Coordinates of C-alpha atoms in Angstrom, one line a residue:
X1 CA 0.0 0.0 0.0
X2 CA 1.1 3.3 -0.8
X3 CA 1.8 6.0 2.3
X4 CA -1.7 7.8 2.4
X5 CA -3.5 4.6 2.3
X6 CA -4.2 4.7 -1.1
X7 CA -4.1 2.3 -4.1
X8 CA -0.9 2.7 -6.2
X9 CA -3.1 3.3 -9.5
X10 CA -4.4 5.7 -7.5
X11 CA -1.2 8.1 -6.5
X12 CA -0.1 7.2 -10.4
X13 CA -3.5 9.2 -11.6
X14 CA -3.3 12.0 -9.3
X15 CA -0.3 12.1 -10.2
X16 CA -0.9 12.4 -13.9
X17 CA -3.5 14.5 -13.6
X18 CA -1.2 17.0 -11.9
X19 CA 0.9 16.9 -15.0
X20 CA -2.3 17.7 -17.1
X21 CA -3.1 20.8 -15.4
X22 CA 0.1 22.1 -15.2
X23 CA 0.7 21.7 -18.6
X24 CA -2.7 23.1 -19.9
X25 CA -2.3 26.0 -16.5
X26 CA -6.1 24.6 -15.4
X27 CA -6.1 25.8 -12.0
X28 CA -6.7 22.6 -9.3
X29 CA -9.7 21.7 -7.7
X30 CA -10.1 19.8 -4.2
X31 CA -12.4 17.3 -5.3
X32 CA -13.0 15.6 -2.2
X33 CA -15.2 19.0 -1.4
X34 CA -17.3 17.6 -4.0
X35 CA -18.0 14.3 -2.6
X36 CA -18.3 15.9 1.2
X37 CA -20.9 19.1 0.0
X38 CA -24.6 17.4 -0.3
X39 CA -25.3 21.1 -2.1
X40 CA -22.5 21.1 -4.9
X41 CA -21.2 24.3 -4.2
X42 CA -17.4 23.3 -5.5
X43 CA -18.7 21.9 -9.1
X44 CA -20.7 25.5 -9.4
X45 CA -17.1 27.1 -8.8
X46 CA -15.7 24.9 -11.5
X47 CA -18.2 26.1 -14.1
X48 CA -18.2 29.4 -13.1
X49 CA -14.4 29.6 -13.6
X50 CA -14.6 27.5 -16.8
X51 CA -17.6 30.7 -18.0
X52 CA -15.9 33.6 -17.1
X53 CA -12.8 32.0 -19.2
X54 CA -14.8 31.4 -22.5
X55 CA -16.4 35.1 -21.9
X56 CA -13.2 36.6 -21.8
X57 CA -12.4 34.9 -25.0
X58 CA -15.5 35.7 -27.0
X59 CA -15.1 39.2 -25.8
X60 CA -11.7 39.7 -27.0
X61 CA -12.5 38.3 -30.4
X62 CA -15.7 40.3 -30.9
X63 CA -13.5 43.7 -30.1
X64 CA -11.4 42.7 -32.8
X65 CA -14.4 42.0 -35.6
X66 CA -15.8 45.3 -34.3
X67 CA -12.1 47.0 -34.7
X68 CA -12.0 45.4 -38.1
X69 CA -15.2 46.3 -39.5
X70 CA -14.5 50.3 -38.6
X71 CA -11.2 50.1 -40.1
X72 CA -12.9 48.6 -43.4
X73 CA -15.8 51.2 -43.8
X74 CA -13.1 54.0 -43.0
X75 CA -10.9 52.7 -46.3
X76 CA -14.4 52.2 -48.3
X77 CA -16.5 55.3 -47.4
X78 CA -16.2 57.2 -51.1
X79 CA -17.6 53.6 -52.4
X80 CA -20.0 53.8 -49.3
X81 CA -20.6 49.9 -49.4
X82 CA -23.8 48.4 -47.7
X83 CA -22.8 46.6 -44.0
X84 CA -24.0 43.0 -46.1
X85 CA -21.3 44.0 -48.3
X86 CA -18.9 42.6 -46.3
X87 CA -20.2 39.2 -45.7
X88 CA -20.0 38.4 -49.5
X89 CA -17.1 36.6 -50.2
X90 CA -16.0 34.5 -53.8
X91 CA -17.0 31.1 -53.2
X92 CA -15.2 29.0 -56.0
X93 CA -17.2 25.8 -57.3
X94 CA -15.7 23.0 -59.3
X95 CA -17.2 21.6 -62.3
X96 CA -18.9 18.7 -60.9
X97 CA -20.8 19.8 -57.8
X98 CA -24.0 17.0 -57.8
X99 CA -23.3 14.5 -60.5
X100 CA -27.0 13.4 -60.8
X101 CA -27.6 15.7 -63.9
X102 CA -24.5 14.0 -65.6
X103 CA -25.4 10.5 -64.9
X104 CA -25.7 8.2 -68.1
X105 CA -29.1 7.9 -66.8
X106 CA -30.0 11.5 -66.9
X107 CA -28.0 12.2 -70.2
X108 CA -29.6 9.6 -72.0
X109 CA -33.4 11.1 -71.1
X110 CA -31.8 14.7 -72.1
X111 CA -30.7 13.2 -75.5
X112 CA -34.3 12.1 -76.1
X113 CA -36.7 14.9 -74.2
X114 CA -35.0 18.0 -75.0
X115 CA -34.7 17.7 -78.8
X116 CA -38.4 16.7 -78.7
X117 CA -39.5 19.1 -76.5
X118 CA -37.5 22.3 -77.8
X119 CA -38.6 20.8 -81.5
X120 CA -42.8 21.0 -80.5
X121 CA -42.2 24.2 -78.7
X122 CA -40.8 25.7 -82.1
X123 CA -43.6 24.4 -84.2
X124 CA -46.1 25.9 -81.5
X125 CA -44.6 29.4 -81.6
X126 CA -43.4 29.6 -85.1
X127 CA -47.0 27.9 -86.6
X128 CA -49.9 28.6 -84.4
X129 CA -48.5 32.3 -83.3
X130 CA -46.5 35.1 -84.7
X131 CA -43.2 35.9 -83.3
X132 CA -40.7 38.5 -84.6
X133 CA -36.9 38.5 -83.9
X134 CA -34.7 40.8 -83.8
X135 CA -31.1 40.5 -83.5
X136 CA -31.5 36.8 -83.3
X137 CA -27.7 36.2 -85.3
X138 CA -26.2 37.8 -82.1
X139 CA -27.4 34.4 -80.0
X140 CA -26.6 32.3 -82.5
X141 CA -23.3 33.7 -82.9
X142 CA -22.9 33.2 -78.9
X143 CA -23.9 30.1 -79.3
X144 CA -21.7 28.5 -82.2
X145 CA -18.7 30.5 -82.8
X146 CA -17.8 31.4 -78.8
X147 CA -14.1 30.0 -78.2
X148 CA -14.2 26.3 -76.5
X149 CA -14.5 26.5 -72.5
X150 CA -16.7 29.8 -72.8
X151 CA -19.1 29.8 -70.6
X152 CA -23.0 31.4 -72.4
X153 CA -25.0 33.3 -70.1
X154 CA -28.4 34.3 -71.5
X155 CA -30.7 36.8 -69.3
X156 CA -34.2 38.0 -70.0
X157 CA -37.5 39.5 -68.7
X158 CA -40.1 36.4 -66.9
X159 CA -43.6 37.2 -68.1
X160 CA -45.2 34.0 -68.5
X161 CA -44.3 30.3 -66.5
X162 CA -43.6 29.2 -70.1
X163 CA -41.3 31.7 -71.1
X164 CA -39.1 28.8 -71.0
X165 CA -39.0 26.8 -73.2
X166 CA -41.3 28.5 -75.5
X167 CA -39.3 32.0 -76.5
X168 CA -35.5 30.2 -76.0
X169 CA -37.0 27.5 -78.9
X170 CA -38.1 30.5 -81.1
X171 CA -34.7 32.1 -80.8
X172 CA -32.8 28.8 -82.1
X173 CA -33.1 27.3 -84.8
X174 CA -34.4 23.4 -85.2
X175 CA -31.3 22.1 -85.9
X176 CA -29.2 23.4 -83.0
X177 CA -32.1 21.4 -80.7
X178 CA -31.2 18.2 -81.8
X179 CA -28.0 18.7 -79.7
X180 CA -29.0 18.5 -76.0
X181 CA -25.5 18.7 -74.8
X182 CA -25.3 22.5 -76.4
X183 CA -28.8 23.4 -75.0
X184 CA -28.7 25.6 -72.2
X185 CA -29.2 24.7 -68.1
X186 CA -31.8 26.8 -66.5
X187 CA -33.2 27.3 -62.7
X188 CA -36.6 26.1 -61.4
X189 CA -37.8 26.9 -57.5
X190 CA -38.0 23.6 -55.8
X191 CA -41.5 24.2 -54.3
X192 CA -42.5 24.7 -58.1
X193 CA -40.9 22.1 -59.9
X194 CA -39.2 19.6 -58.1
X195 CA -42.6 18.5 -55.6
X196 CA -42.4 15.3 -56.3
X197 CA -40.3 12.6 -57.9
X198 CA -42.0 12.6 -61.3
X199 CA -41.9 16.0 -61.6
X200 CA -38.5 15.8 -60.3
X201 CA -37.2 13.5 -62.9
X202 CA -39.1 15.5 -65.8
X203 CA -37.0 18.6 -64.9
X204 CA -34.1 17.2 -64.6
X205 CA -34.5 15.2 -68.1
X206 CA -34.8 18.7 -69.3
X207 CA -31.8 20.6 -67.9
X208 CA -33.5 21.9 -64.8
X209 CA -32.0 22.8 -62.1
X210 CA -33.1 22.8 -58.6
X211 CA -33.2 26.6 -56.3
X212 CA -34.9 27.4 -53.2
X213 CA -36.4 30.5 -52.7
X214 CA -34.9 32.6 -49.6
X215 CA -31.8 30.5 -49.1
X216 CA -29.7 33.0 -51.0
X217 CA -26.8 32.9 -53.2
X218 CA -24.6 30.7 -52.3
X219 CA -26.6 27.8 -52.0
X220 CA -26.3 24.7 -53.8
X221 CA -28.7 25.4 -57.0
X222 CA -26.1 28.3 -57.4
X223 CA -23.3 26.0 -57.0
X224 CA -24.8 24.1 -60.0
X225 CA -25.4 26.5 -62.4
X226 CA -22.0 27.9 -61.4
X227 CA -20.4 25.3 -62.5
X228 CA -22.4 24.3 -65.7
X229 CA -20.8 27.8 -66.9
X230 CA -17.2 26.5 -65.4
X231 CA -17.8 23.6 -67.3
X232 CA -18.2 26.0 -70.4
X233 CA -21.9 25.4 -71.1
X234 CA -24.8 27.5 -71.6
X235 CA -27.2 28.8 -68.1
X236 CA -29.9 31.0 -68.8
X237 CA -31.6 32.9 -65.9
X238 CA -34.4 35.3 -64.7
X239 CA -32.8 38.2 -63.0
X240 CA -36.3 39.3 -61.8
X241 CA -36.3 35.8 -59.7
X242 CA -39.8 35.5 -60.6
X243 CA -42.9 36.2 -63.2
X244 CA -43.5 40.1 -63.7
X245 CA -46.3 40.8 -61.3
X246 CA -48.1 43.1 -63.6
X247 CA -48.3 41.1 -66.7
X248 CA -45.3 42.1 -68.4
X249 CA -45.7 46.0 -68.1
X250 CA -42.6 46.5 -66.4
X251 CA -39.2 44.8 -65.5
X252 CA -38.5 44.2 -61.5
X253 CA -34.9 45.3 -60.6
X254 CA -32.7 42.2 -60.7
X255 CA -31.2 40.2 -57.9
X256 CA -27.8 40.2 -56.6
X257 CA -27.8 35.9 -57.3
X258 CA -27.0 37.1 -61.6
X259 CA -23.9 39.2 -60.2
X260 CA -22.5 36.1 -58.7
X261 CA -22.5 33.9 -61.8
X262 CA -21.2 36.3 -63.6
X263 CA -18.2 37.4 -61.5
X264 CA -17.4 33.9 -59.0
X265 CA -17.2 31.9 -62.7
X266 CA -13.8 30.8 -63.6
X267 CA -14.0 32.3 -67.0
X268 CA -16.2 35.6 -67.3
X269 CA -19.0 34.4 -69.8
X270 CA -20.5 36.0 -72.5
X271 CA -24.1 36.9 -71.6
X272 CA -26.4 37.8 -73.7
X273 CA -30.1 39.6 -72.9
X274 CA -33.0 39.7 -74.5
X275 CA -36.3 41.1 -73.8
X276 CA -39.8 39.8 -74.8
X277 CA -43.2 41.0 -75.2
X278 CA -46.5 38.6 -76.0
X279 CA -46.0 36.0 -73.8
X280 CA -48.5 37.3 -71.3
X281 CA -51.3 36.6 -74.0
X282 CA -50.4 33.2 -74.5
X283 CA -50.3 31.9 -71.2
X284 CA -51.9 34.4 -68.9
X285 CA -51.3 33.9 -65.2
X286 CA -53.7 31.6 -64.3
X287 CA -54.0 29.5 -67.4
X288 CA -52.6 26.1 -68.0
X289 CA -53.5 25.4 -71.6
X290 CA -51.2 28.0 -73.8
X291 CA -53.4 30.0 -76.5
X292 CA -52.8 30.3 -79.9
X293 CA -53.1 32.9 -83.0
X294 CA -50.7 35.4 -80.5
X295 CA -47.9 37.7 -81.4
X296 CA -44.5 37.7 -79.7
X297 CA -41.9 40.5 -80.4
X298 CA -38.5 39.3 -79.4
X299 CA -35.1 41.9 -79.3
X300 CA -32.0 40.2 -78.4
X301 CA -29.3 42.8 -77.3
X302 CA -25.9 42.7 -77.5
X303 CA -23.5 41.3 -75.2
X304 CA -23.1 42.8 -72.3
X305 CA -18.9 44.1 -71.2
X306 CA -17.5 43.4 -67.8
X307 CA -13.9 43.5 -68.2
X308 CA -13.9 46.8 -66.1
X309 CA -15.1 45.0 -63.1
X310 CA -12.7 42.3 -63.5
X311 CA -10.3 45.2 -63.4
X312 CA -11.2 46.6 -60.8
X313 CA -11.0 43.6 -58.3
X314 CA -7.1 43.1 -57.1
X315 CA -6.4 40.7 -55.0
X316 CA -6.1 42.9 -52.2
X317 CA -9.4 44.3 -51.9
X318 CA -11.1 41.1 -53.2
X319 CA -12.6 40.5 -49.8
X320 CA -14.0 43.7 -49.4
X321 CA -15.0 44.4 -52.5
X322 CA -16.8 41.0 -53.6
X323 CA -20.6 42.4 -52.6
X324 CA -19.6 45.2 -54.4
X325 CA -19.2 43.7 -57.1
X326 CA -21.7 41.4 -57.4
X327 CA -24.3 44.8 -57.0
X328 CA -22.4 46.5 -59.8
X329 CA -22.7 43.4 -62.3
X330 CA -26.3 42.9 -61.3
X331 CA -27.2 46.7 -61.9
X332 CA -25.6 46.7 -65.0
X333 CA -27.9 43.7 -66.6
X334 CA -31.0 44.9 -65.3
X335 CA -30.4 48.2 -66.6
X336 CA -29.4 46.3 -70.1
X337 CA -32.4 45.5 -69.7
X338 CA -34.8 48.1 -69.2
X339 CA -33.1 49.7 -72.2
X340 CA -34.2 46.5 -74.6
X341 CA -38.1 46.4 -72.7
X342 CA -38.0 50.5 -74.1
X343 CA -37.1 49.2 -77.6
X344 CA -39.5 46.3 -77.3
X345 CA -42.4 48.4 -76.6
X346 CA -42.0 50.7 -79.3
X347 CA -41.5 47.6 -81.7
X348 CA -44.9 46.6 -80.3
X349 CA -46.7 49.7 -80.6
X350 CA -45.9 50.5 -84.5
X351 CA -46.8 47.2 -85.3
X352 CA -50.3 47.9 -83.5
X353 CA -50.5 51.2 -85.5
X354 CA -49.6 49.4 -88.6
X355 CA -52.1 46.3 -88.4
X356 CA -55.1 48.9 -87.9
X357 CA -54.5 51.1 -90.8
X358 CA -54.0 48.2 -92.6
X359 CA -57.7 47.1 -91.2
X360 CA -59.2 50.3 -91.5
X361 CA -58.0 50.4 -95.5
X362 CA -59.3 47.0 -96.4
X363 CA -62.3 47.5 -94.9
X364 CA -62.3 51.1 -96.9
X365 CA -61.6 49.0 -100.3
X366 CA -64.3 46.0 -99.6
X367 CA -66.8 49.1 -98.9
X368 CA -65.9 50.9 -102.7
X369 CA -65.7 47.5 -104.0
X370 CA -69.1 46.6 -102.6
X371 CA -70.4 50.2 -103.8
X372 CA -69.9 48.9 -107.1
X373 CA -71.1 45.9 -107.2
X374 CA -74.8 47.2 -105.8
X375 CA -77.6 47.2 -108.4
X376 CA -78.4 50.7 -108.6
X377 CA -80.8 50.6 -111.4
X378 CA -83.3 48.5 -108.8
X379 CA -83.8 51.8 -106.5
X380 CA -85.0 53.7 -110.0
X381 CA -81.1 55.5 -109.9
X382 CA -80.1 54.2 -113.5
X383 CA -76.8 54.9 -114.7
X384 CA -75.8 58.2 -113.7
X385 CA -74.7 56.9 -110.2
X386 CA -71.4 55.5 -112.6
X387 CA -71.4 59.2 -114.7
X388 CA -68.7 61.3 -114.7
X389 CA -70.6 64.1 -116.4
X390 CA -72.7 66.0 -113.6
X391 CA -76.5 65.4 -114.5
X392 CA -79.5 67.4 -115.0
X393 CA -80.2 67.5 -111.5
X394 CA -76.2 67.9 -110.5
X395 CA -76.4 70.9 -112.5
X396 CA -80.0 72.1 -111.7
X397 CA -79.4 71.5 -107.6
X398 CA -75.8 73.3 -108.1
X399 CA -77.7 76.5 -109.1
X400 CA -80.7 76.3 -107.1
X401 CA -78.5 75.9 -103.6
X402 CA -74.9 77.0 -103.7
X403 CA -74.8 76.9 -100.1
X404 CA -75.9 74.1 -99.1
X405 CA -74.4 72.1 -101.4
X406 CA -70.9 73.2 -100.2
X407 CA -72.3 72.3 -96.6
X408 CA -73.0 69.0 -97.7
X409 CA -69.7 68.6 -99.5
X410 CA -68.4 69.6 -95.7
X411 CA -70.5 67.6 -93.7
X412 CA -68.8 64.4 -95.7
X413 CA -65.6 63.2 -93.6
X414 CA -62.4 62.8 -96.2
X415 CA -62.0 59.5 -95.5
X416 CA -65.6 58.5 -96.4
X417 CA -65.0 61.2 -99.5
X418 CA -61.8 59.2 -100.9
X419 CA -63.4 55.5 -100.0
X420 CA -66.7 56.1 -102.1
X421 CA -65.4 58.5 -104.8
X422 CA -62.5 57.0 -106.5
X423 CA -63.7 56.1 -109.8
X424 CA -67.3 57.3 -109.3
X425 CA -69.3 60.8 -109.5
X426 CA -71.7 60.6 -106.7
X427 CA -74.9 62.4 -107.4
X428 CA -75.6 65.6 -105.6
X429 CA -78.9 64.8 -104.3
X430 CA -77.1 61.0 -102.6
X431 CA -74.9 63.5 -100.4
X432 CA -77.6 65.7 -99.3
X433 CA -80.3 63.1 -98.4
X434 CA -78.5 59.9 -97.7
X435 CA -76.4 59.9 -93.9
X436 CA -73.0 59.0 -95.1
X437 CA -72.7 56.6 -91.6
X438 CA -75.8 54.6 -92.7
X439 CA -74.6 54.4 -96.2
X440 CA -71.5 52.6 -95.1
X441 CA -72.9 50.8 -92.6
X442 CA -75.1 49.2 -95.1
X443 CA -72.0 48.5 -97.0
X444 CA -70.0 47.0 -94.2
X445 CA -73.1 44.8 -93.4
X446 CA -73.2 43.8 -96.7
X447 CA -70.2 42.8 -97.3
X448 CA -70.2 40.9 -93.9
X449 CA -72.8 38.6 -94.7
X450 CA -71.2 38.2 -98.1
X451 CA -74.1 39.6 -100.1
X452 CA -76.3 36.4 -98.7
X453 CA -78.9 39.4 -97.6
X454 CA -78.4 42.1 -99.6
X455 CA -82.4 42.3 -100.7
X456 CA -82.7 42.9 -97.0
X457 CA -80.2 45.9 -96.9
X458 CA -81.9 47.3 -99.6
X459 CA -85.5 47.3 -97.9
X460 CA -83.8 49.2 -94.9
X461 CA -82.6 51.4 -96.8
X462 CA -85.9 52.1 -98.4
X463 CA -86.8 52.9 -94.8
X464 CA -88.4 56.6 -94.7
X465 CA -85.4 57.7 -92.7
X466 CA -83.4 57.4 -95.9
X467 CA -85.2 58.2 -98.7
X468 CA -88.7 59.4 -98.1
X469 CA -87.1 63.1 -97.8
X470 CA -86.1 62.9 -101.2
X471 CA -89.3 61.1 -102.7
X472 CA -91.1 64.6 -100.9
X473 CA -88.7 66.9 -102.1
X474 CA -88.8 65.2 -105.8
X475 CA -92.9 65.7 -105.8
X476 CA -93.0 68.9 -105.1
X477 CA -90.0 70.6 -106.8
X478 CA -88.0 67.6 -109.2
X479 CA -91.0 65.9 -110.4
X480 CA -91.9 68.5 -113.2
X481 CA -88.3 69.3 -114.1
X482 CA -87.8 65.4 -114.7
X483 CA -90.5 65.0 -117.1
X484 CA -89.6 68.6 -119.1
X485 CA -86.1 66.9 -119.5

């Protein structure tokens, strides 16, 4: 037995533990306090020791974050950065982050569904609507001709759920679809597309990438489409992060999430906007069956330049600077942008102007064309409706009422003057007792029911409204001056 009366492992561990806290400078404690307090009040002392040490340390490091924060808004105050500025750092991603898009699985279902799909989607838009492009060659050229490695970034407005596929199929042409692995990656919220496992599968077959809303930018969805472009492929996004909420009208500012890709990839990629208009009438919010007979005005702009941002970022400001960054790259595509919705909506509203004056001057020609076509000689007219020599009673009203007559001529509108008059000397005594408005409409009514009811036209416009003011006026003063002549 060992002097004390304890066991020799005993001494050996006190010992030992002596050792410990002199090595680690943990100040002892009498244990044996421990065992002879019921109330514990030497364990409390422990703790308390063991708490004042770790607040002393959390202290100390918090002075220094708050000393290093005031020294970094002191060296940025002309920028005058935001205080999230500083939390945004360059996160680098490799080009496989989830390898369950590039499974042979996955590739073999993009082979087959995105050719078939992006195929349909161009025979919907291109056959049962209207769509314009302009400045489509600058995609294309994007697209084929970039160096190998380049990463494609395409950015445009969100008007419709549908906007993709249905305008990125319109922009390429049919045989670029047949190659999936050229097609571009897009994002989908989780809570939209990904629900379920069929759903999960179908979007993923279609180069679909999974993003939850509110878990910022540096989640994995992020991670993914950063390293599609690191991979040199082609991502297209939403800056808005959502569907316009007024139905196209207007483009929300973009999010900060666009800045990333563009400065964290590995090689700063080409992007290329474009800017839409249409879409909202083909798939209104709401609807789930997409409408046809629509127009859709496309203008694709031209690459957007950010070598002066990658100029600006040295090495040594890299860390401050990153949030910075990212806002300046995300301003300058949304303001891209706005510029192209400006130029879309003026595209949009000529073409508006243009299709009614077209409809307004057909409708003017099936109107003169219907004029001539009427049986005059059935209302007791006979052939000097298609004179061009004034008549007996052109020349006879002419002297009786100068006046009048030239307040008729007025009372005619130009348009109706140059739609009914081409060809054809109207009498004088058609302008003054015939309302031009009724005269047309029985034209356009005509020429509606495709002259199926034209003996019915003719007994309303026998109606006493029309033409029992000239029947009185021709008994009383034309009547004798027709049979002289």
């Amino acid at each position: 037995m060992a002097a004390g009366g304890g066991a020799p492992w005993a001494e050996r561990a006190r010992v030992v533990g002596a050792q410990i806290r002199n090595r680690f400078r943990v100040p002892p404690v009498d244990r044996r306090w421990l065992w002879r307090r019921a109330d514990g009040s030497v364990a409390t002392e422990a703790v308390r020791r063991w708490s004042d040490r770790a607040r002393t340390l959390l202290q100390r490091d918090r002075g220094a974050d708050q000393s290093s924060t005031s020294t970094g808004e002191s060296t940025e105050t002309a920028a005058k950065p935001s205080s999230s500025a500083l939390r945004f750092y360059r996160k680098k991603v490799g080009k496989e982050v989830d390898g369950i898009e590039d499974s042979v699985i996955f590739r073999s279902l993009q082979a087959l569904a995105v050719p078939l799909i992006g195929n349909a989607c161009y025979v919907f838009m291109h056959g049962l609507n209207s769509v314009q492009i302009y400045g489509a060659e600058k995609l294309h050229q994007a697209l084929q001709e970039r160096p190998k490695g380049k990463p494609l970034l395409t950015v445009s407005n969100h008007v419709a759920a549908m906007d993709d596929p249905f305008v990125i199929a319109s922009l390429l042409p049919p045989s670029v679809m047949l190659e999936a692995q050229k097609l571009r990656w897009t994002l989908c919220a989780t809570d939209r597309c990904f629900t379920n496992p069929v759903l999960s599968t179908f979007f993923r077959s279609v180069k679909v990438l999974p993003v939850s809303r509110g878990d910022g930018i540096y989640q994995k969805g992020m991670d993914m489409a950063l390293s599609k472009l690191n991979s040199g492929g082609w991502v297209h996004i939403f800056p808005e992060g959502s569907r316009s909420r007024d139905g196209g009208k207007t483009i929300a500012p973009a999010k900060r999430g666009v800045g990333r890709l563009v400065m964290d990839a590995d090689s700063l990629p080409v992007v290329i906007p474009f800017v839409h208009t249409g879409m909202q009438d083909i798939m209104p919010v709401g609807k789930r069956i997409p409408r046809t007979g629509k127009r859709v005005i496309v203008v694709v702009g031209d690459p957007i330049k950010f070598d002066d941002l990658i100029i600006e970022n040295s090495d040594d400001t890299q860390h401050i600077s990153r949030g910075i960054l990212y806002d300046k790259a995300t301003q300058r595509i949304g303001q891209r942008l706005q510029e192209l919705k400006v130029e879309v909506d003026r595209l949009a509203a000529e073409q508006k102007s243009e299709l009614q004056s077209h409809h307004i001057h057909n409708v003017s020609d099936d109107g003169f064309r219907l004029w001539q076509q009427v049986d005059w000689e059935g209302f007791g007219i006979g052939s000097s409706m298609f004179s061009s020599e004034p008549s007996v009673i052109q020349v006879q009203a002419k002297e009786a009422e100068p006046e009048s007559h030239l307040e008729a001529e007025q009372s005619v509108s130009p348009a109706l003057s140059a739609a009914i008059s081409y060809d054809v000397a109207v009498p004088h005594w058609f302008q003054r007792h015939v309302d031009p408005s009724e005269l047309m409409g029985f034209a356009a009514r005509g020429l509606m029911k495709n002259r199926k009811f034209l003996e019915e036209g003719y007994r309303e416009l026998l109606e006493p409204a029309t033409l029992n003011t000239w029947w009185r006026s021709q008994a009383n003063n034309a009547m004798p001056r027709w049979s002289t002549a």
